[in-house]
Amino acid sequence: MTDDALLRRSLDAVRTLREQVGRLRARTEEPVAVVGLGCRFPGGADTPERFWDLLREGRDGIVDVPADRWPGERWYAPDRDTPGTAYTRRGGFLAEGAHAFDASFFGVPDAEAREMDPQHRLLLEASWQALEHAGLLSGTRAEQRIGVFVGISGSENALRPRPLRDAGPYTATGSAISVAAGRVAHTLGLRGPALAVDTACSSSLLAVHLAVESLRRGECAAAVAGGVSAMLSPAVMVALSRMEALAADGRCKVFDAAADGYARAEGCGMVALMRAGDAAAVRAPVLALIRGSAVNHDGRTSGLTVPNGRAQRELIGQALETARTDPHDVDYLEAHGTGTPLGDPIEVRAAADVLCAGRTSEAPLRIGAVKSNVGHLEAAAGVAGLIKTVLALRHGEIPGNLHLRTPNPRLGVERLPVVLNDRTSPWPVHADGRPRTAGVSSFGFSGTNVHVVVTEPPAVPPRETGPERPAHVLALSARDPQGLREAAARLGDWLARHPEAALADVCHTTTARRAHFAHRAALVTASRGELTDWLAGLATADAPEAACGGRQLSASDVVGARDRAPARPVAFLLDATADRAARIVAALHPTHPGFRAHYDQCATDLTTATDTTPADPDRTDPAPGPDRSALARDVRTIACQVALVRTLADWGLAPGAVAGGNTPGNLAAGLLGGVLDARAAGGLLAARHTGAPAPAALPRRAPALRLLHGPHAAEMTADQ
């Protein structure tokens, strides 16, 4: 081999290696999209929307210890030196209680539900909510490799006294931390990695970090990640009081001079995640982008639970490097912010060292912490801050901190380009087009620290709008009649609070992007008023099927039930006439993208095979042509029926068999069944209309298609 040949070969090898490295780097650095949110937080914030209302309105979720947990007065003593007591009796408790759970919805037997740690129950609910929000529970997507990453730190349920004789077959699985993630995967049929992690207060944000890494490695196609915490025993409250870690008034006074400890809280938050490219491919709702994240440990400090400012600086720098984000691009920091006199100053100064170097007061760094609203959710604290940040990006506003009256002088904010966000304020759009960017921090008293860099997604270009459909289908379903009534009430309430929502979008999301269950009701509606009246009737009916109004469908008419296979095979009879097909195509082709794509493909293939001019899909008469109009009509009729069947199959209603009731129907059935390709079907059609020879692949007078027997079945031969 000559020197020139060797050189060319070497250059080709180098070029190939560079391309491989580039592809690998692009995958490992690809942003991860937040495509769904689910939460159960204090203050009645059991949906992301209600959580945002609580934040924006500046409400406080702290309450007295509920009676269903433990006798608050029995374990309370204001004197901090009283052994065996807590000096606070307040916290961020869930409004519905940690024990509220619809076991039948998840198919969990009552005996098993009684043994489940309430944390498992909260995880199931929030994970379902996040995945449904993302559209990942509709169709067969749940059977894909969806990972489950859960931050959970111990079980207070195990601290509750109970006789050993009460232990049963579900006791071990009901309390195991590892089962917390496995139960979500098992119940929802998710086949990606499923794991639980415990780094104390940073557990849930670490779970998000691990999910991002797993997605970038290709271990899963999507993931649900977050954390959970439930306060079920006075023992932990007493122990933390002995450490003097808690605030006496039960509130996190983050960054305030009066900060004296944190307020314990409980809840669950989960986020659904996909690689940004995959989310775009399936048109998932991208709420925000995780650009990068990092994790480290404090190392040796003056005490096990004492934070390390140097480690925090290094952590933020690592996260910015993986996100390829300049420190000056960070507009907002969602701080860990427990409200402790030691932790707050260390965190603010460390963040300022990284994010404020060279920054001016004209573009200050805004800092806030969700703990001032709902308390410290411990293992679920980090994901609560992440969900708050995602909602702030979506709404273009930064919620204000509560209980911030006099800034802690140890913070030194008067000398820094920093704003402690004490009131809800706009989050301005950058004039140069840079995305709004935030950092989210979470530090565990185990010493493990996590930081995530989040940005708003790119603006989505307006969709191409065609003619409005004359009517829409809305399908609701639930596990039981009461659930169906509640679903109708929730949707009616949502519509009342969102008058700007388009009827088409509401119907599509409700019908096509959610899982469907056995108890169903559906409506064909052309107006918002008709829909709201129907929902009101359904919500108050003694029996949901008694609801009236509009053109109501029976359950068997609903085509959005992607997850339910028919009990018996379904056969389609294709016998549309040319006139009927023309009307269908004229109505659906301009208004339904799925039908249009299937129709155009089939019509193109057939017109190529028959060398004819296609019929205009927007007209009920064929395209002009001296003696080809009948052939063009048949092409349109065949393409219409093929498109209808394939569109229904896209919705999950695929036939077990197809039969034709006339010649176009026979040919459409042959195409759908794989008996004919477009060339053969076109040849048969041309032979029928023009007398051209039949395709050589079909022997004359030999049966070409054998379709279902019955009154409309037909056997087509090559000379028909």
XYZ file of C-alpha atoms in Angstrom:
720
model
C 0.000 0.000 0.000
C 1.377 3.387 -0.992
C 2.023 6.187 1.450
C -0.855 8.196 -0.068
C -3.242 5.278 0.379
C -2.144 4.804 3.984
C -2.617 8.494 4.652
C -6.108 8.479 3.132
C -7.003 5.387 5.144
C -5.741 6.999 8.334
C -7.665 10.199 7.650
C -10.838 8.202 6.980
C -10.376 6.366 10.274
C -9.843 9.623 12.165
C -12.927 11.123 10.527
C -15.004 8.081 11.475
C -13.792 8.192 15.063
C -14.569 11.908 15.330
C -18.068 11.300 14.026
C -18.590 8.510 16.553
C -17.312 10.686 19.390
C -19.543 13.530 18.220
C -22.618 11.310 18.213
C -21.746 9.919 21.639
C -21.159 13.394 23.069
C -24.383 14.701 21.582
C -26.314 11.866 23.233
C -24.651 12.211 26.619
C -25.172 15.978 26.589
C -28.690 15.976 25.136
C -31.115 17.978 27.289
C -33.758 15.977 29.116
C -37.313 17.249 28.827
C -39.695 17.478 31.768
C -42.908 16.255 30.137
C -45.183 15.645 33.119
C -45.688 16.635 36.757
C -47.414 14.927 39.654
C -47.600 16.015 43.273
C -49.212 15.641 46.667
C -48.045 18.612 48.734
C -49.325 20.369 51.883
C -51.930 23.098 51.676
C -54.268 21.084 49.436
C -51.743 21.163 46.575
C -52.671 17.759 45.161
C -52.178 18.811 41.523
C -49.474 20.954 39.901
C -52.083 23.613 39.155
C -53.192 23.848 42.783
C -49.567 23.863 43.874
C -48.926 26.853 41.608
C -51.977 28.647 43.016
C -50.615 28.142 46.541
C -47.198 29.493 45.548
C -48.419 32.442 43.527
C -50.933 33.507 46.146
C -48.351 33.244 48.918
C -50.252 30.725 51.020
C -48.820 28.705 53.870
C -49.362 24.922 54.103
C -48.357 24.568 57.771
C -50.966 23.176 60.219
C -51.203 21.560 63.654
C -50.472 17.840 63.896
C -53.670 16.106 62.649
C -55.489 13.834 65.061
C -55.058 10.821 62.752
C -51.248 10.921 63.195
C -50.555 11.181 66.905
C -51.855 13.156 69.898
C -50.050 16.436 69.376
C -50.427 17.646 72.955
C -49.157 14.393 74.442
C -45.759 14.702 72.773
C -45.463 18.493 72.981
C -43.632 20.615 75.545
C -42.463 24.179 74.862
C -39.535 23.684 77.237
C -36.722 22.338 75.023
C -35.162 20.496 77.954
C -38.161 18.223 78.545
C -37.032 14.700 77.587
C -39.155 12.634 75.195
C -41.040 15.626 73.771
C -41.007 17.947 70.788
C -41.057 21.716 71.243
C -43.227 22.181 68.144
C -46.584 20.683 67.198
C -46.889 22.058 63.691
C -45.801 20.922 60.257
C -46.701 20.641 56.599
C -49.235 17.816 56.689
C -51.283 16.672 53.704
C -54.858 17.936 53.696
C -56.302 14.535 52.721
C -54.013 12.604 55.037
C -51.299 10.168 54.090
C -53.663 7.221 54.517
C -56.194 8.296 51.866
C -55.835 5.873 48.957
C -58.054 4.512 46.207
C -56.794 0.935 46.246
C -59.312 -0.329 43.696
C -58.126 2.217 41.131
C -54.679 0.632 41.145
C -56.009 -2.915 41.438
C -54.502 -3.369 44.911
C -56.417 -5.823 47.174
C -57.685 -4.313 50.413
C -55.566 -6.683 52.513
C -52.417 -5.566 50.706
C -53.387 -1.890 50.830
C -53.732 -2.059 54.613
C -50.119 -3.235 54.905
C -48.661 -0.673 52.489
C -46.539 2.135 53.838
C -48.474 5.326 52.961
C -45.340 6.466 51.126
C -45.962 3.688 48.580
C -49.508 4.954 48.116
C -48.388 8.528 47.543
C -45.786 7.379 45.019
C -48.388 5.467 43.026
C -50.700 8.481 42.889
C -48.053 11.067 41.990
C -46.359 8.768 39.446
C -49.669 8.074 37.741
C -50.426 11.792 37.634
C -47.031 12.671 36.135
C -47.115 9.906 33.505
C -50.707 10.673 32.547
C -49.823 14.371 32.283
C -47.086 13.346 29.843
C -49.385 11.076 27.824
C -47.175 8.096 28.689
C -50.006 5.918 30.009
C -52.015 5.878 26.782
C -51.637 3.227 24.131
C -48.702 0.836 24.494
C -46.208 3.411 25.740
C -46.450 2.140 29.301
C -44.995 -1.160 28.079
C -41.859 0.602 26.871
C -38.695 0.921 28.959
C -39.889 3.566 31.412
C -37.679 3.859 34.474
C -38.720 4.592 38.062
C -36.303 6.538 40.281
C -37.483 7.224 43.829
C -35.920 9.197 46.666
C -37.144 7.833 49.996
C -35.524 8.057 53.409
C -36.723 5.426 55.821
C -40.230 4.563 56.938
C -41.952 6.120 59.915
C -44.705 3.597 59.337
C -42.314 0.942 60.635
C -41.939 2.934 63.880
C -45.616 2.644 64.720
C -46.228 0.019 67.416
C -48.107 -3.122 66.349
C -48.295 -6.687 67.669
C -46.200 -9.246 65.803
C -49.241 -11.485 65.527
C -50.726 -8.946 63.107
C -47.945 -9.551 60.558
C -49.221 -11.041 57.324
C -48.143 -11.985 53.806
C -47.971 -8.333 52.715
C -46.121 -6.925 55.735
C -42.611 -7.296 54.308
C -43.378 -5.856 50.875
C -45.555 -3.172 52.413
C -42.697 -1.644 54.392
C -39.594 -2.356 52.266
C -37.917 0.755 50.858
C -36.817 -1.113 47.729
C -40.408 -2.057 46.986
C -41.438 1.611 46.898
C -40.014 1.938 43.379
C -40.718 -1.638 42.360
C -44.380 -1.296 43.257
C -44.788 1.676 40.905
C -43.124 -0.238 38.065
C -45.155 -3.381 38.753
C -48.502 -1.659 39.103
C -48.108 0.517 36.024
C -46.319 -2.089 33.913
C -43.080 -0.123 33.489
C -40.044 -2.068 32.284
C -37.097 0.259 32.729
C -34.768 0.500 35.756
C -36.581 0.786 39.082
C -34.631 1.849 42.148
C -34.891 3.684 45.454
C -32.143 5.937 46.842
C -31.621 7.477 50.265
C -29.336 10.444 50.834
C -31.720 12.089 53.308
C -32.921 15.528 52.202
C -31.251 15.358 48.763
C -32.787 11.977 47.890
C -35.427 13.119 45.409
C -33.156 15.460 43.430
C -30.544 12.704 43.339
C -33.252 10.421 41.903
C -33.830 13.010 39.159
C -30.071 13.206 38.490
C -29.880 9.404 38.172
C -32.882 9.360 35.853
C -31.258 11.968 33.596
C -28.067 9.911 33.422
C -30.003 6.721 32.709
C -31.916 8.387 29.877
C -28.717 9.709 28.324
C -27.152 6.240 28.479
C -30.164 4.795 26.713
C -31.128 2.512 29.606
C -34.736 3.702 29.339
C -36.918 5.568 26.856
C -38.646 7.642 29.539
C -38.575 7.910 33.307
C -40.555 9.061 36.290
C -38.442 10.429 39.132
C -38.905 12.193 42.441
C -39.388 11.436 46.093
C -41.731 10.933 49.003
C -41.921 11.527 52.717
C -44.666 10.876 55.277
C -44.832 11.873 58.941
C -46.473 8.996 60.785
C -44.760 8.794 64.174
C -43.866 11.366 66.847
C -40.494 9.644 67.286
C -38.740 11.524 64.484
C -40.213 14.864 65.576
C -38.935 14.211 69.098
C -35.489 13.150 67.851
C -35.091 16.259 65.689
C -36.180 18.411 68.625
C -33.359 16.881 70.659
C -31.011 18.073 67.849
C -32.710 21.502 68.016
C -33.083 21.307 64.231
C -36.740 22.402 64.171
C -38.340 25.842 64.239
C -40.477 26.350 67.317
C -43.290 27.995 65.345
C -43.245 25.265 62.700
C -42.227 27.540 59.818
C -39.168 27.761 57.593
C -38.129 31.415 57.863
C -35.682 31.090 55.000
C -33.002 33.842 54.776
C -34.609 35.762 57.650
C -32.799 37.018 60.722
C -35.338 35.114 62.841
C -34.463 31.758 61.216
C -34.290 29.158 63.986
C -34.668 25.793 62.271
C -36.919 24.091 59.768
C -40.521 22.934 59.669
C -41.062 19.249 58.945
C -43.402 18.443 56.075
C -44.619 15.483 54.067
C -45.702 14.835 50.515
C -44.674 13.415 47.199
C -43.517 14.872 43.899
C -42.709 13.052 40.653
C -41.617 14.345 37.251
C -41.910 12.471 33.948
C -38.794 12.762 31.800
C -37.757 11.997 28.211
C -34.769 12.839 26.070
C -35.574 16.102 24.326
C -35.358 14.580 20.856
C -37.678 11.714 21.777
C -40.160 14.120 23.360
C -40.226 16.200 20.181
C -40.696 13.096 18.036
C -43.871 12.065 19.882
C -45.020 15.660 20.466
C -44.959 15.279 24.234
C -45.677 18.462 26.232
C -42.215 19.844 27.049
C -42.561 21.904 30.234
C -38.857 22.585 30.808
C -35.423 21.234 29.909
C -32.868 19.813 32.332
C -29.573 20.914 30.798
C -27.242 19.388 33.341
C -26.837 18.164 36.911
C -24.150 17.176 39.373
C -23.736 15.396 42.701
C -20.974 15.470 45.327
C -20.370 15.151 49.072
C -19.273 17.632 51.717
C -16.355 15.458 52.765
C -14.854 16.034 56.185
C -16.325 19.062 57.984
C -16.547 20.124 61.624
C -19.547 17.823 62.025
C -21.435 15.141 60.101
C -24.420 17.402 59.400
C -22.462 20.645 58.915
C -22.586 21.914 55.283
C -19.448 22.695 53.314
C -19.393 25.931 51.307
C -16.469 24.783 49.166
C -18.298 21.577 48.182
C -21.381 23.605 47.280
C -19.344 25.937 45.061
C -17.740 22.988 43.299
C -21.150 21.336 42.864
C -22.744 24.345 41.143
C -19.705 24.740 38.915
C -19.871 21.069 37.872
C -23.570 21.316 37.080
C -23.036 24.450 34.972
C -20.214 22.732 33.107
C -22.334 19.685 32.245
C -25.151 22.019 31.208
C -22.747 24.150 29.105
C -24.281 27.184 30.787
C -22.553 30.417 31.753
C -23.048 31.434 35.410
C -24.392 34.835 34.312
C -27.179 33.086 32.374
C -28.738 31.807 35.611
C -31.595 34.133 36.535
C -32.965 32.335 39.571
C -31.733 29.962 42.256
C -34.229 27.690 43.974
C -32.187 27.240 47.108
C -32.186 24.334 49.514
C -33.069 27.040 52.056
C -34.039 25.227 55.249
C -34.215 28.365 57.365
C -31.357 27.495 59.702
C -28.989 30.195 61.003
C -25.951 28.153 59.922
C -27.049 26.615 56.614
C -28.618 29.645 54.928
C -25.528 31.934 55.029
C -23.225 29.133 53.831
C -25.511 28.349 50.905
C -26.105 31.942 49.780
C -22.432 32.902 49.946
C -21.337 29.752 48.116
C -23.901 30.292 45.352
C -22.960 33.958 45.034
C -19.270 33.095 44.666
C -20.097 31.054 41.546
C -23.123 32.807 40.076
C -22.443 36.456 40.916
C -18.817 36.950 39.931
C -18.852 39.919 37.553
C -22.646 40.196 37.729
C -24.142 43.675 38.059
C -27.123 44.861 40.046
C -28.975 45.482 36.754
C -29.255 41.692 36.306
C -29.319 40.352 39.871
C -29.568 36.722 40.879
C -32.989 36.062 42.409
C -33.128 33.489 45.200
C -36.102 31.722 46.744
C -37.045 28.492 48.521
C -40.277 26.498 48.421
C -39.809 25.450 52.045
C -41.156 28.824 53.168
C -44.556 27.775 51.743
C -44.886 24.075 52.495
C -42.095 23.258 54.918
C -39.176 20.882 54.437
C -40.366 17.703 52.734
C -37.086 15.998 53.617
C -36.630 13.139 51.090
C -39.092 14.880 48.728
C -37.718 18.401 49.253
C -35.556 18.626 46.136
C -38.260 17.589 43.696
C -40.670 20.051 45.318
C -38.206 22.818 44.458
C -37.785 21.448 40.940
C -41.550 21.336 40.315
C -41.882 24.895 41.653
C -39.148 26.023 39.259
C -40.718 24.280 36.256
C -44.053 25.945 37.035
C -42.356 29.325 37.425
C -40.743 28.932 33.997
C -44.091 27.964 32.502
C -45.932 30.927 33.992
C -43.144 33.503 33.637
C -43.323 34.447 37.317
C -41.159 33.763 40.373
C -43.205 33.169 43.553
C -42.177 35.133 46.616
C -40.747 33.759 49.855
C -42.952 33.829 52.926
C -41.796 34.848 56.433
C -39.031 37.066 55.049
C -39.056 40.310 56.991
C -35.461 41.153 57.900
C -32.707 39.469 55.878
C -30.183 37.575 57.946
C -27.168 39.931 58.172
C -24.829 36.925 57.859
C -25.983 36.479 54.254
C -24.234 39.677 53.190
C -26.790 40.274 50.436
C -26.455 44.043 50.750
C -22.997 43.674 49.168
C -24.099 41.248 46.440
C -26.108 41.545 43.190
C -28.720 39.272 44.789
C -32.449 39.703 45.347
C -34.193 37.591 47.984
C -37.519 37.159 46.256
C -39.978 38.267 48.938
C -42.955 38.711 46.606
C -44.242 37.189 43.389
C -42.550 38.981 40.523
C -42.360 38.668 36.720
C -39.621 36.549 35.204
C -38.615 38.704 32.217
C -37.825 37.246 28.823
C -34.261 37.963 27.671
C -34.028 40.472 24.840
C -31.183 38.524 23.216
C -33.262 35.348 23.005
C -31.452 33.418 25.749
C -33.729 31.007 27.579
C -34.736 31.798 31.126
C -32.526 29.639 33.330
C -32.588 28.448 36.930
C -30.548 26.323 39.275
C -32.121 24.013 41.860
C -30.134 22.897 44.900
C -30.753 20.158 47.425
C -28.416 19.233 50.275
C -28.792 16.184 52.514
C -27.762 16.118 56.146
C -25.983 12.942 55.051
C -23.586 15.316 53.260
C -24.697 14.441 49.715
C -25.434 17.507 47.580
C -27.217 17.769 44.210
C -27.682 20.679 41.799
C -29.765 20.743 38.608
C -29.744 23.387 35.838
C -33.170 23.946 34.245
C -34.234 26.149 31.333
C -37.441 26.970 29.572
C -37.978 25.005 26.339
C -37.636 26.630 22.929
C -40.752 28.387 21.697
C -43.000 26.061 19.752
C -43.960 27.445 16.342
C -47.696 27.873 15.834
C -49.381 24.799 14.452
C -50.700 24.888 10.961
C -54.428 25.280 11.306
C -56.854 23.917 8.808
C -60.633 24.021 8.773
C -62.173 23.488 12.204
C -63.800 20.119 12.653
C -67.569 20.371 12.912
C -67.661 18.179 16.024
C -65.351 16.523 18.545
C -65.478 13.367 20.665
C -64.798 13.640 24.380
C -64.436 10.375 26.288
C -64.209 10.058 30.066
C -63.627 6.873 32.002
C -62.978 5.621 35.511
C -62.692 2.425 37.502
C -66.191 2.792 38.943
C -69.298 5.000 38.580
C -68.310 7.295 41.446
C -64.909 7.870 39.866
C -66.626 8.745 36.598
C -68.751 11.362 38.343
C -65.659 12.827 40.014
C -63.785 12.928 36.703
C -66.679 14.837 35.132
C -66.737 17.292 38.037
C -62.974 17.913 37.842
C -63.048 18.516 34.109
C -66.045 20.824 34.432
C -64.253 22.818 37.133
C -61.115 23.022 34.979
C -63.087 24.291 31.983
C -64.711 26.965 34.137
C -61.265 28.208 35.244
C -59.776 28.060 31.738
C -62.166 29.792 29.342
C -59.278 30.230 26.884
C -58.831 26.486 26.330
C -59.784 25.335 22.831
C -62.536 22.745 22.632
C -60.523 20.651 20.159
C -57.483 20.544 22.464
C -59.547 19.602 25.523
C -61.303 16.787 23.690
C -58.120 15.441 22.120
C -56.130 15.448 25.364
C -58.898 13.870 27.424
C -59.769 11.233 24.852
C -56.488 10.327 23.188
C -53.748 11.014 25.770
C -55.174 9.278 28.811
C -55.646 5.671 29.790
C -59.231 4.438 29.666
C -61.090 2.195 32.068
C -64.224 0.064 32.175
C -66.769 2.729 33.244
C -67.071 5.202 30.381
C -69.115 7.977 28.947
C -68.550 9.919 25.756
C -70.068 12.823 23.909
C -69.948 14.095 20.348
C -70.071 17.837 20.811
C -69.796 20.927 18.657
C -69.796 23.563 21.400
C -68.216 24.298 24.751
C -71.595 25.028 26.320
C -72.928 21.652 25.271
C -69.891 19.980 26.825
C -70.111 21.806 30.155
C -73.842 21.039 30.461
C -73.169 17.371 29.772
C -70.354 17.242 32.331
C -72.572 18.869 34.960
C -75.259 16.273 34.327
C -72.764 13.433 34.454
C -71.230 14.723 37.691
C -74.560 14.820 39.532
C -76.339 11.821 38.022
C -77.277 8.961 40.343
C -76.111 6.641 37.575
C -73.588 8.108 35.123
C -75.325 6.465 32.186
C -78.435 8.496 33.051
C -76.684 11.747 32.183
C -78.209 13.415 29.199
C -77.486 16.203 26.764
C -75.884 16.301 23.354
C -75.293 13.257 21.204
C -74.157 10.790 23.830
C -72.247 7.659 22.857
C -72.325 4.287 24.509
C -69.096 2.765 25.776
C -68.888 0.491 22.753
C -68.760 3.547 20.490
C -65.687 5.035 22.123
C -62.613 4.601 19.966
C -60.128 6.090 22.405
C -59.860 2.967 24.541
C -56.347 2.065 23.509
C -55.660 -0.242 26.397
C -58.653 -2.543 25.995
C -58.503 -5.407 23.522
C -61.928 -6.515 22.239
C -63.251 -9.636 23.916
C -64.068 -11.090 20.492
C -62.370 -10.448 17.144
C -63.813 -7.457 15.283
C -64.290 -7.597 11.517
C -64.715 -4.567 9.276
C -66.929 -4.699 6.191
C -65.697 -2.294 3.502
C -68.603 -1.427 1.213
C -68.468 2.363 0.829
C -69.929 3.782 -2.373
C -68.120 6.413 -4.398
C -70.481 9.148 -3.202
C -70.132 8.203 0.449
C -66.343 7.983 0.183
C -66.225 11.399 -1.477
C -68.158 12.958 1.400
C -65.942 11.273 4.010
C -62.728 12.355 2.314
C -63.971 15.926 1.829
C -64.775 16.125 5.572
C -61.720 14.363 7.068
C -58.865 15.120 4.683
C -58.565 18.829 5.585
C -59.268 18.371 9.309
C -57.574 15.140 10.437
C -53.781 14.852 9.906
C -53.676 11.125 10.588
C -56.381 10.309 8.071
C -54.829 12.707 5.554
C -51.409 11.027 5.764
C -52.839 7.534 5.269
C -55.123 8.675 2.450
C -52.438 10.569 0.551
C -50.020 7.646 0.720
C -52.550 5.112 -0.548
C -53.961 7.419 -3.235
C -50.470 8.228 -4.496
C -49.528 4.549 -4.712
C -52.727 3.655 -6.593
C -52.636 6.564 -9.024
C -49.023 5.694 -9.828
C -50.000 2.078 -10.439
C -53.014 3.003 -12.619
C -51.412 5.987 -14.363
C -54.474 8.076 -13.679
C -55.218 11.553 -12.331
C -56.207 11.451 -8.662
C -59.559 12.744 -7.487
C -59.333 15.997 -5.551
C -59.798 15.013 -1.893
C -61.472 18.343 -1.143
C -64.108 17.861 -3.865
C -66.996 15.454 -4.026
C -66.560 15.049 -7.795
C -63.481 13.514 -9.435
C -60.761 15.514 -11.126
C -61.565 16.300 -14.773
C -60.670 13.535 -17.233
C -62.365 12.219 -20.390
C -62.744 8.528 -19.587
C -60.841 8.113 -16.344
C -63.410 9.662 -13.933
C -64.791 6.267 -12.847
C -61.272 4.952 -12.248
C -60.386 8.084 -10.207
C -63.553 7.620 -8.136
C -62.589 4.021 -7.351
C -59.073 5.080 -6.387
C -60.538 7.626 -3.985
C -62.995 5.078 -2.589
C -60.256 2.504 -1.959
C -57.891 5.053 -0.417
C -60.683 6.366 1.804
C -61.435 2.937 3.253
C -57.784 2.051 3.724
C -57.200 5.388 5.501
C -60.207 4.932 7.765
C -59.132 1.470 8.893
C -55.533 2.538 9.467
C -56.606 5.640 11.389
C -58.822 3.550 13.661
C -55.899 1.162 14.145
C -53.756 4.117 15.220
C -56.361 4.745 17.921
C -56.162 1.148 19.096
C -59.210 -0.248 17.287
C -57.628 -2.680 14.827
C -59.790 -5.310 13.115
C -59.149 -9.017 13.333
C -60.365 -9.397 9.737
C -61.573 -7.250 6.845
C -64.075 -8.042 4.090
C -65.216 -6.226 0.985
C -68.817 -5.649 -0.031
C -68.032 -4.382 -3.545
C -65.035 -4.209 -5.875
C -63.343 -1.156 -4.265
C -63.989 -2.713 -0.851
C -62.440 -6.023 -1.947
C -59.316 -4.267 -3.173
C -59.101 -2.156 -0.005
C -59.410 -5.330 2.065
C -56.660 -6.947 0.020
C -54.356 -3.985 0.623
C -55.074 -3.937 4.345
C -54.670 -7.675 4.710
C -51.376 -7.768 2.858
C -52.777 -9.984 0.101
C -52.190 -7.265 -2.499
C -49.654 -4.514 -2.874
C -50.515 -1.190 -4.546
C -49.142 -2.341 -7.910
C -51.290 -5.481 -7.963
C -54.406 -3.661 -6.718
C -53.875 -0.898 -9.280
C -53.442 -3.450 -12.032
C -56.681 -5.185 -11.159
C -58.484 -1.865 -10.996
C -57.115 -0.714 -14.340
C -58.036 -4.042 -15.910
C -61.585 -3.619 -14.664
C -62.009 -0.097 -16.095
C -59.854 -0.029 -19.232
C -59.584 -3.623 -20.357
C -55.832 -3.617 -19.804
C -54.246 -7.014 -19.070
C -54.429 -8.163 -15.471
C -51.158 -8.304 -13.549
C -49.085 -11.294 -14.558
C -48.605 -12.247 -10.935
C -52.300 -13.156 -10.722
C -53.163 -16.191 -12.924
C -56.316 -15.699 -14.980
C -59.487 -17.186 -13.538
C -57.614 -18.262 -10.377
C -58.840 -16.892 -7.054
C -56.770 -13.904 -6.076
C -58.523 -12.996 -2.802
C -60.450 -15.165 -0.408
C -62.317 -12.939 2.009
C -64.716 -13.617 4.854
C -67.799 -15.640 4.033
C -71.181 -14.079 4.678
C -73.880 -12.092 2.926
C -71.404 -9.441 1.725
C -68.310 -11.623 1.290
C -66.833 -11.972 -2.132
C -64.194 -13.933 -3.951
C -62.332 -11.907 -6.503
C -60.599 -13.466 -9.485
C -58.091 -11.988 -11.849
C -60.585 -11.407 -14.626
C -63.127 -9.475 -12.561
